[in-house]
Short mmCIF file of C-alpha atoms in Angstrom, two decimals:
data_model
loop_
_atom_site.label_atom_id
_atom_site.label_comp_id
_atom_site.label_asym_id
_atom_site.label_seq_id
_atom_site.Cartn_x
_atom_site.Cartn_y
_atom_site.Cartn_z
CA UNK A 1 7.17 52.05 -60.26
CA UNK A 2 9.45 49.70 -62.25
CA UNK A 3 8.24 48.84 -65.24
CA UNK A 4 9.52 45.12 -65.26
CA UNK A 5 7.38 44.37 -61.86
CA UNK A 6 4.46 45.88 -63.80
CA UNK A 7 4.92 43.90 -67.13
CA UNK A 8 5.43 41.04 -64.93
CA UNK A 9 2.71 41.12 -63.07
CA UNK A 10 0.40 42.17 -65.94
CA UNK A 11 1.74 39.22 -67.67
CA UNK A 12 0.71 37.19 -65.20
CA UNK A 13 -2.49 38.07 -65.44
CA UNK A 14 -3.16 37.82 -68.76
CA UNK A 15 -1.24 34.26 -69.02
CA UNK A 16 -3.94 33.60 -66.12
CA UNK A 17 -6.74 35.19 -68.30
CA UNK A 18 -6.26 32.90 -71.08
CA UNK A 19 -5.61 29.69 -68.94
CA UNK A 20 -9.13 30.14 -67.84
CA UNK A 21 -10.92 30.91 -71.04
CA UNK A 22 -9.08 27.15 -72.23
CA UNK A 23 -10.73 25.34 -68.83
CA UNK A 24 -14.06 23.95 -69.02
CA UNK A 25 -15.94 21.29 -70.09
CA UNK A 26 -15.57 21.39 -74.12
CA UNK A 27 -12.69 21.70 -75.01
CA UNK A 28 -11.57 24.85 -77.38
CA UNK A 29 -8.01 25.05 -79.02
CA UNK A 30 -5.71 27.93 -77.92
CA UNK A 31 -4.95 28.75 -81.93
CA UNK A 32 -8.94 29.40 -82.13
CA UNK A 33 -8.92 31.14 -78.92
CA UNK A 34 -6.66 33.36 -78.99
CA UNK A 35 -7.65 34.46 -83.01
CA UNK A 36 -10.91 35.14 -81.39
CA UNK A 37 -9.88 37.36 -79.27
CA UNK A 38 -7.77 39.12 -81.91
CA UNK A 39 -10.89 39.66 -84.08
CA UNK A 40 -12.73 41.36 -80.62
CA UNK A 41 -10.27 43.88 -81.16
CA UNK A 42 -11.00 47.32 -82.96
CA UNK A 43 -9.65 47.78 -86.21
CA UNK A 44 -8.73 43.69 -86.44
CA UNK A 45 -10.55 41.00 -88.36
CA UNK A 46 -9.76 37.48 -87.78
CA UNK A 47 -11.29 33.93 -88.60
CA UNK A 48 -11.26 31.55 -85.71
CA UNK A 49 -13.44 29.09 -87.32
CA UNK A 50 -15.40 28.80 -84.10
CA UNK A 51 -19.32 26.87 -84.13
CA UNK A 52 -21.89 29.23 -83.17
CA UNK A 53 -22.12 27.14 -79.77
CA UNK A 54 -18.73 27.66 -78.91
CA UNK A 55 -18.42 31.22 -79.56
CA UNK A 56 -21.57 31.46 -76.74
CA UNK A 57 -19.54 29.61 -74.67
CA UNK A 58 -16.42 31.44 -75.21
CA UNK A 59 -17.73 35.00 -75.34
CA UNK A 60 -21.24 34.35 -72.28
CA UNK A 61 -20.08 31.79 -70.42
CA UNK A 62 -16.47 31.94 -70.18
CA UNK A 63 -15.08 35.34 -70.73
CA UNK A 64 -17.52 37.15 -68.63
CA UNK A 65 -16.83 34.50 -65.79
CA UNK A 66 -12.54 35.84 -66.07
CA UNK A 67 -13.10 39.37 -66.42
CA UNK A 68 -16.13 39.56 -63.05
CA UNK A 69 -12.93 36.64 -61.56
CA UNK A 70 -9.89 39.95 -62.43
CA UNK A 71 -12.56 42.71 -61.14
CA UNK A 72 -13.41 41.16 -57.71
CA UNK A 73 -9.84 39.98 -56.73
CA UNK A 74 -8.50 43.23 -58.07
CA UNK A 75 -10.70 44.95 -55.74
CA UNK A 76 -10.07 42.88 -52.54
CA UNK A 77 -6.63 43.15 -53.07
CA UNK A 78 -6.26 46.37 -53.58
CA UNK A 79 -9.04 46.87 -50.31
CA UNK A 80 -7.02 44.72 -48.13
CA UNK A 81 -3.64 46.80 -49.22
CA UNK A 82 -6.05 50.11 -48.49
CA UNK A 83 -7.04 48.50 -44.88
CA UNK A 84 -3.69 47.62 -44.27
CA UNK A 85 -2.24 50.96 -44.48
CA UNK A 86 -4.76 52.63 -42.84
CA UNK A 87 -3.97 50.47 -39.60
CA UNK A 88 -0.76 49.83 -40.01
CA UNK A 89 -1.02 46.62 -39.84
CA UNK A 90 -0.49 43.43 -42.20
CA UNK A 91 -2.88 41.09 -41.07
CA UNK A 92 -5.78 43.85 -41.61
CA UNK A 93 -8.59 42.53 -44.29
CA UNK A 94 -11.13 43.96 -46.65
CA UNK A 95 -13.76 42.04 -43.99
CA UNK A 96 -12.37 43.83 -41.09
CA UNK A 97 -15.35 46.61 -40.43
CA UNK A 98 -18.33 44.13 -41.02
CA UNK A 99 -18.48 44.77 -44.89
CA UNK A 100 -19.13 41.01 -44.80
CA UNK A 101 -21.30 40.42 -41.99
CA UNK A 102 -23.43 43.21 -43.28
CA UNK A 103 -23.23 41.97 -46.98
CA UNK A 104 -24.52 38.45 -45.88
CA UNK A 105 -27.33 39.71 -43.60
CA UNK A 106 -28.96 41.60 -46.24
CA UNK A 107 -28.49 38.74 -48.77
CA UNK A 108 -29.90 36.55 -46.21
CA UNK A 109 -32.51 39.00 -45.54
CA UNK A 110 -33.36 39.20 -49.81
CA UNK A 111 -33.42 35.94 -50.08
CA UNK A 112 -35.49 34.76 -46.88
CA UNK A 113 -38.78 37.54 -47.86
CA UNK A 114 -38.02 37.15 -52.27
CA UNK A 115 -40.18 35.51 -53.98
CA UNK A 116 -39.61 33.28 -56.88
CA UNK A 117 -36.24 34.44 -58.70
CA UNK A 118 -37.17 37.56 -59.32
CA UNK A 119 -33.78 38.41 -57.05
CA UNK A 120 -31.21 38.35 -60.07
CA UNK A 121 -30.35 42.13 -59.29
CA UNK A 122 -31.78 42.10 -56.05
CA UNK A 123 -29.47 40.12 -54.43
CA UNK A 124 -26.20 41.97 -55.89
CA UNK A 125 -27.92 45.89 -54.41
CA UNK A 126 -29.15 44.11 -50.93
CA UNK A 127 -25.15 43.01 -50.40
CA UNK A 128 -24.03 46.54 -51.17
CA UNK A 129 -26.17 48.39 -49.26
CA UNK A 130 -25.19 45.79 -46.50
CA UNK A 131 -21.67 45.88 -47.02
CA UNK A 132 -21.72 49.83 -47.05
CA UNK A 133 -23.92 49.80 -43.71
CA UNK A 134 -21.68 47.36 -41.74
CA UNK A 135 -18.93 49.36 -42.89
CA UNK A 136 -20.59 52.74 -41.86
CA UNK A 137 -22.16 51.33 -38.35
CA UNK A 138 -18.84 50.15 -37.21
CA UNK A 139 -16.73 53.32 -38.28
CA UNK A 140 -19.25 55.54 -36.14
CA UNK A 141 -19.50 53.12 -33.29
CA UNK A 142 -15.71 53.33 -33.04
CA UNK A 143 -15.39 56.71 -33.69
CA UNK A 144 -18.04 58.04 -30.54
CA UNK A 145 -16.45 55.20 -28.69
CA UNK A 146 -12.73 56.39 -29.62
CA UNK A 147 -13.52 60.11 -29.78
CA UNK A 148 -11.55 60.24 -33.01
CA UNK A 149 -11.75 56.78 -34.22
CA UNK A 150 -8.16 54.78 -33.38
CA UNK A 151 -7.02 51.98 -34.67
CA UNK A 152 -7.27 49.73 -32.03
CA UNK A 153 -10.96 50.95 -31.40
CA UNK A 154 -12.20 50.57 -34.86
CA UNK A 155 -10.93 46.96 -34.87
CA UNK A 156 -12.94 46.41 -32.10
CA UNK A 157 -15.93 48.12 -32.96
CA UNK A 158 -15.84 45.76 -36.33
CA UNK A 159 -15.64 43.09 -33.98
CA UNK A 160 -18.97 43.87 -32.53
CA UNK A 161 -20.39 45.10 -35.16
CA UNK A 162 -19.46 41.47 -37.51
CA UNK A 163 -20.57 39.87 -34.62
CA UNK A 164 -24.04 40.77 -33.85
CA UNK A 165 -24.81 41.25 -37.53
CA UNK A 166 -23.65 37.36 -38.06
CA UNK A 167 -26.33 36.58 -34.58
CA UNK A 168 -28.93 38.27 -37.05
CA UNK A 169 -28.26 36.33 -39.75
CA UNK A 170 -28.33 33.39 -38.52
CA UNK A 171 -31.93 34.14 -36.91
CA UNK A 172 -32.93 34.99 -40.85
CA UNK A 173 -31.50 31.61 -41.94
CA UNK A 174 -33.89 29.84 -39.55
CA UNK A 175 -37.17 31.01 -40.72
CA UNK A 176 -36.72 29.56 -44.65
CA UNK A 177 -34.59 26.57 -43.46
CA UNK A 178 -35.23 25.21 -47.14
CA UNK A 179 -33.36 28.01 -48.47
CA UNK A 180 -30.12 27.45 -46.73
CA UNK A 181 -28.64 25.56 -49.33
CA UNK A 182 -28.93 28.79 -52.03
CA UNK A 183 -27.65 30.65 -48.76
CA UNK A 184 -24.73 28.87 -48.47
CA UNK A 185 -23.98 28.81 -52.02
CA UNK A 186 -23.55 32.88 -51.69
CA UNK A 187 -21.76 32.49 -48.59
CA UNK A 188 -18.54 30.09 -50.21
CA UNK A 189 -18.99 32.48 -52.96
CA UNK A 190 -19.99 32.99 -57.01
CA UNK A 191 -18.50 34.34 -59.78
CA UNK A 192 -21.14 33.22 -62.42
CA UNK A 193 -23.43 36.22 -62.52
CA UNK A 194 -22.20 37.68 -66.22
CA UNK A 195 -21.92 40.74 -67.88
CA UNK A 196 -24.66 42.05 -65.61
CA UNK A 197 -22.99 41.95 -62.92
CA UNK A 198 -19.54 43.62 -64.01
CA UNK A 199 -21.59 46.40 -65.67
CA UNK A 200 -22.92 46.79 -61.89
CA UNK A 201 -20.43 47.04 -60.22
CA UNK A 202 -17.70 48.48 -62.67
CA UNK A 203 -19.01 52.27 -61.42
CA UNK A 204 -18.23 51.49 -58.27
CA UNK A 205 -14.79 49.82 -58.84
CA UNK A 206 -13.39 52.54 -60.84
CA UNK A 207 -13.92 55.47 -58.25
CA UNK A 208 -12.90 53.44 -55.48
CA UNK A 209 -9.53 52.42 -57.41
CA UNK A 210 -9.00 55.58 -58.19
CA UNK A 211 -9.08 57.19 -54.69
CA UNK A 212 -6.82 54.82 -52.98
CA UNK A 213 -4.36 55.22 -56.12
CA UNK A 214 -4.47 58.75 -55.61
CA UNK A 215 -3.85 58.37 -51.99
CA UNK A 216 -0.51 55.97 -52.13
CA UNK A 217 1.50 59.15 -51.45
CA UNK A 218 -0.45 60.06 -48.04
CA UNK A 219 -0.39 56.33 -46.97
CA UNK A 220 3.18 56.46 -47.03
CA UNK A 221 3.33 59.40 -44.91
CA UNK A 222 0.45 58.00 -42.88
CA UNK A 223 2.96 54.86 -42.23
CA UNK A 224 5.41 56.63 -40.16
CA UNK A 225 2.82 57.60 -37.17
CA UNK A 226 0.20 59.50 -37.03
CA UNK A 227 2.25 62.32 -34.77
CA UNK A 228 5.01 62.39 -37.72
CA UNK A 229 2.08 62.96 -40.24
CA UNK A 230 0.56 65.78 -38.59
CA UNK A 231 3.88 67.52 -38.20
CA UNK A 232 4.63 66.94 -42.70
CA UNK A 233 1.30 68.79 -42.73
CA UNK A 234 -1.08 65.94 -43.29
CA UNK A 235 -4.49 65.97 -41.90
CA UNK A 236 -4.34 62.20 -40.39
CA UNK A 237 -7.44 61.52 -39.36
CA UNK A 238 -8.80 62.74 -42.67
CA UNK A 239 -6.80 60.49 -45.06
CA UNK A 240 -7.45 57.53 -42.73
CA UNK A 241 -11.57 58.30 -43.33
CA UNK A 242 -11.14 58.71 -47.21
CA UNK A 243 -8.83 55.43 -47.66
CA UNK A 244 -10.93 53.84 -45.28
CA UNK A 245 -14.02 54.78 -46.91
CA UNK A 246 -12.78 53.94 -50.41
CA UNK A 247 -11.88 50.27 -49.63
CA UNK A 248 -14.63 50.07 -47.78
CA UNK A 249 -16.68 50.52 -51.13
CA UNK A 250 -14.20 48.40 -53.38
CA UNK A 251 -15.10 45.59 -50.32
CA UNK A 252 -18.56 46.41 -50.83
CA UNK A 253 -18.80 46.33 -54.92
CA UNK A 254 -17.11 42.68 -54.89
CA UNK A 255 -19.00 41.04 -52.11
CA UNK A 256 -22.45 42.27 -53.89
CA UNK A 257 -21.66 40.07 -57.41
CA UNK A 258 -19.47 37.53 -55.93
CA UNK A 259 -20.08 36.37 -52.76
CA UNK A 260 -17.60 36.16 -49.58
CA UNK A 261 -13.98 35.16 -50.42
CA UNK A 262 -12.19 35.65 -47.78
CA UNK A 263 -8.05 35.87 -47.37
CA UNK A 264 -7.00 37.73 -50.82
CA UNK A 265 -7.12 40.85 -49.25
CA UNK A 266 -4.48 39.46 -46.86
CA UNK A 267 -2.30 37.32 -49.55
CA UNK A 268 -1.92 39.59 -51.84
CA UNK A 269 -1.22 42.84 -50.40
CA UNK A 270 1.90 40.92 -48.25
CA UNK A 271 3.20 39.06 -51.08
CA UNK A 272 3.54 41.80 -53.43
CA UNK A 273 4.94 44.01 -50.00
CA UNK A 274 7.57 41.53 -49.97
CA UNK A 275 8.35 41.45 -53.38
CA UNK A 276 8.47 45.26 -54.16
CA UNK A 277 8.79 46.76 -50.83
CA UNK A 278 6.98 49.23 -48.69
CA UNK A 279 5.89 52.26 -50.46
CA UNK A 280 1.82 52.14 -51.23
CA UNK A 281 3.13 54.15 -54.56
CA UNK A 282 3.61 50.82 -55.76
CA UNK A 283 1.66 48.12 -52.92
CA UNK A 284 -1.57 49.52 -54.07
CA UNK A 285 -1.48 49.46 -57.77
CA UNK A 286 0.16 46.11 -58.32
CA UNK A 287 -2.35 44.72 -55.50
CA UNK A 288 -4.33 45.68 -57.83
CA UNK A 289 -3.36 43.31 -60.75
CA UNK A 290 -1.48 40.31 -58.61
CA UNK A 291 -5.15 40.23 -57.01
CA UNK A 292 -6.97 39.86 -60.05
CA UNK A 293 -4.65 37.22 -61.19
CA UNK A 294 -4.57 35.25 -58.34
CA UNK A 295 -8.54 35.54 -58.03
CA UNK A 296 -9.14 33.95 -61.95
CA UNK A 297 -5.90 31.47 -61.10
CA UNK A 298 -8.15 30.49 -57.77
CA UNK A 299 -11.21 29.75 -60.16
CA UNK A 300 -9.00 27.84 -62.40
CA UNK A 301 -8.54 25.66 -59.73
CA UNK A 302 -12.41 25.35 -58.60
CA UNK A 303 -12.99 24.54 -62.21
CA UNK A 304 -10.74 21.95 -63.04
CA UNK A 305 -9.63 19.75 -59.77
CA UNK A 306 -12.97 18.10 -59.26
CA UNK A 307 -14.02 18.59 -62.87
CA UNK A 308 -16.82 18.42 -63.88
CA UNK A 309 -17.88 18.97 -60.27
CA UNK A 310 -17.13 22.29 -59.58
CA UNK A 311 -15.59 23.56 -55.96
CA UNK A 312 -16.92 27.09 -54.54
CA UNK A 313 -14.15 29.56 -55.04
CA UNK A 314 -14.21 30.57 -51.32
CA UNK A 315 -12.87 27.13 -50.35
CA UNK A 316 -10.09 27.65 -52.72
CA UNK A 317 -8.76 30.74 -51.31
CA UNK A 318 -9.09 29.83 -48.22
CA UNK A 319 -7.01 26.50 -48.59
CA UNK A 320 -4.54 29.07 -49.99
CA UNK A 321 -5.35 32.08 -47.44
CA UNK A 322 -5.36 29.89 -44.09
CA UNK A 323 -2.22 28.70 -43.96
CA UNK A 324 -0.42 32.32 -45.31
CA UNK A 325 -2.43 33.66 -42.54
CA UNK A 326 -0.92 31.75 -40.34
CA UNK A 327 2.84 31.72 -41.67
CA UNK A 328 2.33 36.51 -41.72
CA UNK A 329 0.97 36.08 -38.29
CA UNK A 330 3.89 34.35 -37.02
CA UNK A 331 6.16 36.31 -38.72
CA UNK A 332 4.17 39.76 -37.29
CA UNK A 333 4.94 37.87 -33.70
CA UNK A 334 8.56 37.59 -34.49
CA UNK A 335 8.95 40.60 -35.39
CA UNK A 336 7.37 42.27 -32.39
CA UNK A 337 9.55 40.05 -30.08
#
């Protein structure tokens, strides 16, 4: 990997970082900022001559809002750049095999029958387990209906499965009609939880990185057919399960502590593809970071343009996400032709 595409896009991120520990509504100078942070460090002491009240803000409010922003883009990113190799295809997303449909049926589901808001951690488990399960349901539905598991039938099978999971959902949503607003609020997407909700989650992330980093290699061999594979010695169908399964659970650890927010796993992966090439050697790891920083950049935005207002960060990304769908999409079409 070449070190000045990493140090660029790790300086991205942390220029991002500390853009969005400056936004909010009281202001905090960058000199008092940035000491803080210096004195966080081990082995560093440093006076930022910050009030009680700001250093709340700073280190429960703020900080914890970047770092769960860095984790959940990271982790769609570097899903969608997972998905995308596994199918071969560039217009493949984290979403694809009902991880969302099944995240926001459960959610629904928790917060239809909770009671009170005692559903602080409840929520967060329900849209894992529902995440994992649409992800599951619709990898054996295509596999007994593909004998094998193709591509092209475990698009479909997501298709179906998203599908009647939304139907459900939207049966659940009619029963507590005055709860549709809190619904909805999920839905567009959250990244307020806290340190909670990183500490969560942050198991999760960490295998699930780790396997699809490990298999950048075999997704590279995996890209020239599966018939080429299996003659290099690689056990196709077996890699495809693994990488599949992995983002499926990097999918599933973001939508439980932030919500749905949808196209990063589609804008990042192709943007750093055309900026560094092919090879998942490098795709997947600096999905990895270019998806965190464009995820706290995207929250920058749904802090500040309407401030103090606030816009969900779903409705950022996909202001960003529709029309870069649209522009791949044709380009995938040109290509073909």
């Amino acid at each position: 990997m070449s070190p000045a595409v990493t140090l660029a896009a790790a300086g991205l991120l942390l220029a991002s970082m500390f853009a969005g520990l400056l936004a909010g509504a009281a202001d905090i100078a960058p000199r008092s900022v940035l000491l803080q942070l210096l004195d966080w460090l081990p082995l560093v002491s440093a006076d930022s001559g910050l009030a009680p009240v700001e250093l709340g803000l700073l280190s429960e409010i703020r900080l914890p809002r970047i770092v769960l922003a860095a984790l959940v883009g990271g982790l769609l990113a570097i899903a969608g750049a997972g998905y995308q190799g596994v199918f071969r295809n560039p217009l493949a997303d984290p979403y694809l095999l009902g991880a969302a449909a099944g995240a926001g049926l459960t959610t629904t589901a928790a917060i239809v029958f909770s009671r009170g808001d005692d559903m602080a951690v409840g929520i967060p488990l329900a849209a894992f387990a529902g995440a994992v399960g649409g992800v599951l349901l619709a990898y054996g539905l295509g596999s007994v209906a593909g004998r094998g598991g193709g591509t092209a039938t475990l698009v479909l099978a997501g298709v179906a499965v998203t599908s009647f999971l939304t139907a459900v959902q939207t049966f659940l949503q009619q029963l507590r009609v005055e709860e549709l607003q809190r619904i909805y609020a999920w839905i567009l997407g959250d990244l307020g939880g806290g340190w909670g909700q990183i500490t969560l989650v942050a198991p999760y992330a960490a295998i699930s990185v780790l396997i699809m980093l490990l298999h950048g290699r075999l997704l590279d061999v995996l890209s020239v057919g599966d018939d080429e594979a299996v003659t290099l010695g690689l056990n196709a169908t077996r890699v495809r399960f693994i990488v599949l399964l992995a983002a499926s659970l990097a999918t599933a650890a973001a939508v439980a502590v932030s919500g749905l927010i949808g196209f990063v796993g589609i804008v990042v992966p192709h943007a750093v593809r055309r900026l560094t090439g092919t090879s998942y050697r490098i795709v997947l790891p600096i999905s990895l970071i270019g998806g965190a920083a464009f995820l706290v950049l995207a929250d920058l935005l749904a802090r500040t343009v309407l401030a103090p207002a606030e816009l969900p960060i779903g409705v950022v990304t996909a202001f960003v996400g529709a029309p870069f769908f649209v522009a791949v999409l044709r380009m995938t079409r040109r290509m073909e032709t």
